PDB file of C-alpha atoms in Angstrom:
ATOM      1  CA  UNK A  25       1.105 -25.165  -3.973  1.00 80.00           C
ATOM      2  CA  UNK A  26       3.649 -22.905  -3.630  1.00 83.00           C
ATOM      3  CA  UNK A  27       4.543 -22.366  -7.046  1.00 83.00           C
ATOM      4  CA  UNK A  28       0.362 -22.369  -7.475  1.00 92.00           C
ATOM      5  CA  UNK A  29      -0.438 -19.478  -4.589  1.00 94.00           C
ATOM      6  CA  UNK A  30       3.045 -17.823  -3.412  1.00 96.00           C
ATOM      7  CA  UNK A  31       4.776 -14.570  -4.771  1.00 95.00           C
ATOM      8  CA  UNK A  32       6.961 -12.496  -4.205  1.00 97.00           C
ATOM      9  CA  UNK A  33       6.812  -9.106  -3.060  1.00 96.00           C
ATOM     10  CA  UNK A  34      10.002  -6.688  -3.383  1.00 96.00           C
ATOM     11  CA  UNK A  35      10.258  -3.372  -0.627  1.00 96.00           C
ATOM     12  CA  UNK A  36      11.767  -0.617  -1.994  1.00 96.00           C
ATOM     13  CA  UNK A  37      12.564   2.367   0.576  1.00 97.00           C
ATOM     14  CA  UNK A  38      14.178   5.282  -0.907  1.00 97.00           C
ATOM     15  CA  UNK A  39      15.843   7.915   1.112  1.00 97.00           C
ATOM     16  CA  UNK A  40      14.873  11.677  -0.612  1.00 96.00           C
ATOM     17  CA  UNK A  41      18.446  13.033   0.592  1.00 96.00           C
ATOM     18  CA  UNK A  42      20.872  10.904  -0.542  1.00 96.00           C
ATOM     19  CA  UNK A  43      18.681   9.456  -3.203  1.00 95.00           C
ATOM     20  CA  UNK A  44      20.025   5.531  -1.787  1.00 96.00           C
ATOM     21  CA  UNK A  45      17.284   2.972  -1.544  1.00 92.00           C
ATOM     22  CA  UNK A  46      17.019  -0.477   0.352  1.00 96.00           C
ATOM     23  CA  UNK A  47      15.572  -3.935  -1.011  1.00 96.00           C
ATOM     24  CA  UNK A  48      13.485  -6.043   1.021  1.00 96.00           C
ATOM     25  CA  UNK A  49      11.844  -9.594  -0.909  1.00 97.00           C
ATOM     26  CA  UNK A  50       8.805 -11.066   1.107  1.00 96.00           C
ATOM     27  CA  UNK A  51       7.119 -13.786  -0.001  1.00 96.00           C
ATOM     28  CA  UNK A  52       3.292 -13.789  -0.215  1.00 95.00           C
ATOM     29  CA  UNK A  53       0.027 -15.389  -0.491  1.00 95.00           C
ATOM     30  CA  UNK A  54      -2.667 -13.324  -0.553  1.00 94.00           C
ATOM     31  CA  UNK A  55      -3.412  -9.199  -1.488  1.00 93.00           C
ATOM     32  CA  UNK A  56      -5.163  -6.976   0.865  1.00 91.00           C
ATOM     33  CA  UNK A  57      -6.178  -4.036  -1.392  1.00 90.00           C
ATOM     34  CA  UNK A  58      -8.404  -1.424  -0.538  1.00 86.00           C
ATOM     35  CA  UNK A  59     -11.807  -1.073  -1.966  1.00 82.00           C
ATOM     36  CA  UNK A  60     -12.460   2.784  -1.061  1.00 77.00           C
ATOM     37  CA  UNK A  61     -10.169   6.268  -0.272  1.00 68.00           C
ATOM     38  CA  UNK A  62      -8.926   6.661   3.404  1.00 57.00           C
ATOM     39  CA  UNK A  63     -11.515   8.740   4.562  1.00 53.00           C
ATOM     40  CA  UNK A  64     -14.814   8.245   2.400  1.00 47.00           C
ATOM     41  CA  UNK A  65     -17.467  10.647   2.373  1.00 46.00           C
ATOM     42  CA  UNK A  66     -19.741  10.482   5.751  1.00 46.00           C
ATOM     43  CA  UNK A  67     -23.322   9.287   4.647  1.00 44.00           C
ATOM     44  CA  UNK A  68     -26.060  11.118   7.154  1.00 44.00           C
ATOM     45  CA  UNK A  69     -26.942   8.734   9.283  1.00 46.00           C
ATOM     46  CA  UNK A  70     -30.999   9.049   9.004  1.00 46.00           C
ATOM     47  CA  UNK A  71     -30.832   9.337   5.404  1.00 42.00           C
ATOM     48  CA  UNK A  72     -32.328   6.417   2.953  1.00 50.00           C
ATOM     49  CA  UNK A  73     -30.875   8.011  -0.169  1.00 48.00           C
ATOM     50  CA  UNK A  74     -28.613   5.643  -1.948  1.00 48.00           C
ATOM     51  CA  UNK A  75     -24.722   6.823  -2.215  1.00 53.00           C
ATOM     52  CA  UNK A  76     -23.799   9.291  -4.241  1.00 52.00           C
ATOM     53  CA  UNK A  77     -23.927   8.864  -7.939  1.00 50.00           C
ATOM     54  CA  UNK A  78     -21.430  10.938  -8.894  1.00 50.00           C
ATOM     55  CA  UNK A  79     -19.046   9.067  -6.095  1.00 55.00           C
ATOM     56  CA  UNK A  80     -15.905   7.463  -8.374  1.00 64.00           C
ATOM     57  CA  UNK A  81     -16.561   4.061  -9.159  1.00 70.00           C
ATOM     58  CA  UNK A  82     -13.265   2.032  -8.046  1.00 82.00           C
ATOM     59  CA  UNK A  83     -11.616  -0.818  -9.785  1.00 88.00           C
ATOM     60  CA  UNK A  84      -9.628  -4.068  -9.165  1.00 89.00           C
ATOM     61  CA  UNK A  85      -7.366  -1.869 -11.271  1.00 90.00           C
ATOM     62  CA  UNK A  86      -7.789   1.083  -9.042  1.00 90.00           C
ATOM     63  CA  UNK A  87      -7.215  -1.413  -5.703  1.00 90.00           C
ATOM     64  CA  UNK A  88      -4.422  -2.922  -6.954  1.00 89.00           C
ATOM     65  CA  UNK A  89      -2.396   0.698  -7.696  1.00 89.00           C
ATOM     66  CA  UNK A  90      -2.889   1.887  -4.368  1.00 89.00           C
ATOM     67  CA  UNK A  91      -1.905  -0.730  -2.706  1.00 89.00           C
ATOM     68  CA  UNK A  92       1.285  -0.697  -4.820  1.00 89.00           C
ATOM     69  CA  UNK A  93       1.363   3.381  -4.740  1.00 92.00           C
ATOM     70  CA  UNK A  94       4.327   4.904  -3.344  1.00 94.00           C
ATOM     71  CA  UNK A  95       4.075   5.909  -0.124  1.00 94.00           C
ATOM     72  CA  UNK A  96       6.185   9.130   1.699  1.00 96.00           C
ATOM     73  CA  UNK A  97       7.570   8.900   5.152  1.00 94.00           C
ATOM     74  CA  UNK A  98       7.811  11.972   7.250  1.00 94.00           C
ATOM     75  CA  UNK A  99       7.466  13.475  10.141  1.00 93.00           C
ATOM     76  CA  UNK A 100       6.879  11.305  13.212  1.00 92.00           C
ATOM     77  CA  UNK A 101       7.983   7.987  10.964  1.00 92.00           C
ATOM     78  CA  UNK A 102      11.329   9.040   9.159  1.00 94.00           C
ATOM     79  CA  UNK A 103      13.248   6.491   7.879  1.00 95.00           C
ATOM     80  CA  UNK A 104      16.949   5.606   8.969  1.00 95.00           C
ATOM     81  CA  UNK A 105      19.164   5.781   6.469  1.00 95.00           C
ATOM     82  CA  UNK A 106      21.957   3.641   6.459  1.00 94.00           C
ATOM     83  CA  UNK A 107      24.118   5.987   4.330  1.00 95.00           C
ATOM     84  CA  UNK A 108      23.428   9.639   5.912  1.00 95.00           C
ATOM     85  CA  UNK A 109      23.638   8.177   9.551  1.00 95.00           C
ATOM     86  CA  UNK A 110      20.457  10.124  10.645  1.00 95.00           C
ATOM     87  CA  UNK A 111      16.848  10.010  10.346  1.00 96.00           C
ATOM     88  CA  UNK A 112      14.975  11.744   6.963  1.00 96.00           C
ATOM     89  CA  UNK A 113      12.242  11.617   4.827  1.00 97.00           C
ATOM     90  CA  UNK A 114      11.571   8.490   1.826  1.00 97.00           C
ATOM     91  CA  UNK A 115       9.390   7.049  -0.333  1.00 97.00           C
ATOM     92  CA  UNK A 116       7.975   3.286   0.300  1.00 96.00           C
ATOM     93  CA  UNK A 117       6.881   1.369  -2.953  1.00 94.00           C
ATOM     94  CA  UNK A 118       5.768  -2.269  -3.020  1.00 93.00           C
ATOM     95  CA  UNK A 119       6.645  -4.011  -6.406  1.00 93.00           C
ATOM     96  CA  UNK A 120       5.312  -7.270  -7.697  1.00 93.00           C
ATOM     97  CA  UNK A 121       8.918  -9.582  -7.948  1.00 94.00           C
ATOM     98  CA  UNK A 122       6.646 -12.693  -8.967  1.00 94.00           C
ATOM     99  CA  UNK A 123       3.359 -12.897  -9.248  1.00 92.00           C
ATOM    100  CA  UNK A 124       1.808 -16.781  -8.569  1.00 94.00           C
ATOM    101  CA  UNK A 125      -0.606 -18.920 -11.192  1.00 93.00           C
ATOM    102  CA  UNK A 126      -3.360 -17.795  -8.753  1.00 94.00           C
ATOM    103  CA  UNK A 127      -3.492 -14.613  -7.088  1.00 92.00           C
ATOM    104  CA  UNK A 128      -5.758 -14.253  -3.875  1.00 93.00           C
ATOM    105  CA  UNK A 129      -6.876 -10.776  -3.359  1.00 93.00           C
ATOM    106  CA  UNK A 130      -8.617  -9.374   0.022  1.00 91.00           C
ATOM    107  CA  UNK A 131     -10.765  -6.469  -0.268  1.00 89.00           C
ATOM    108  CA  UNK A 132     -10.167  -4.597   2.969  1.00 85.00           C
ATOM    109  CA  UNK A 133     -13.872  -2.484   2.768  1.00 80.00           C
ATOM    110  CA  UNK A 134     -12.781  -0.381   5.405  1.00 71.00           C
ATOM    111  CA  UNK A 135     -10.057   1.605   6.769  1.00 62.00           C
ATOM    112  CA  UNK A 136      -8.448   2.466  10.685  1.00 64.00           C
ATOM    113  CA  UNK A 137      -9.347   5.134  11.620  1.00 60.00           C
ATOM    114  CA  UNK A 138      -7.144   6.738  14.847  1.00 51.00           C
ATOM    115  CA  UNK A 139      -9.137   9.910  15.248  1.00 53.00           C
ATOM    116  CA  UNK A 140     -12.516   8.336  16.157  1.00 47.00           C
TER     117      UNK A 140
END
């Protein structure tokens, strides 16, 4: 079962001051990918019109690229760099180190919104 469904991710964090990076490996059995932007367009509540036909179609390839995209860490969430010995801005990315024979993909249809 493990060989069939388990893969390994590498979480890479790169300090933007000294350019040093750290890596952490993590096993996974599934991945959770977005099916929409973080801030989707809001439709009018009483509108019976179908979604905007000009809206970009999201593909599985797009969703996986969002899952593995580079995230910038800044502000209150700064990264503590072991080389610089202080909090700095950084970039974090996920890489597939080992892919399983069968990949289970969870489609996230919503995003948490802290303003509401």
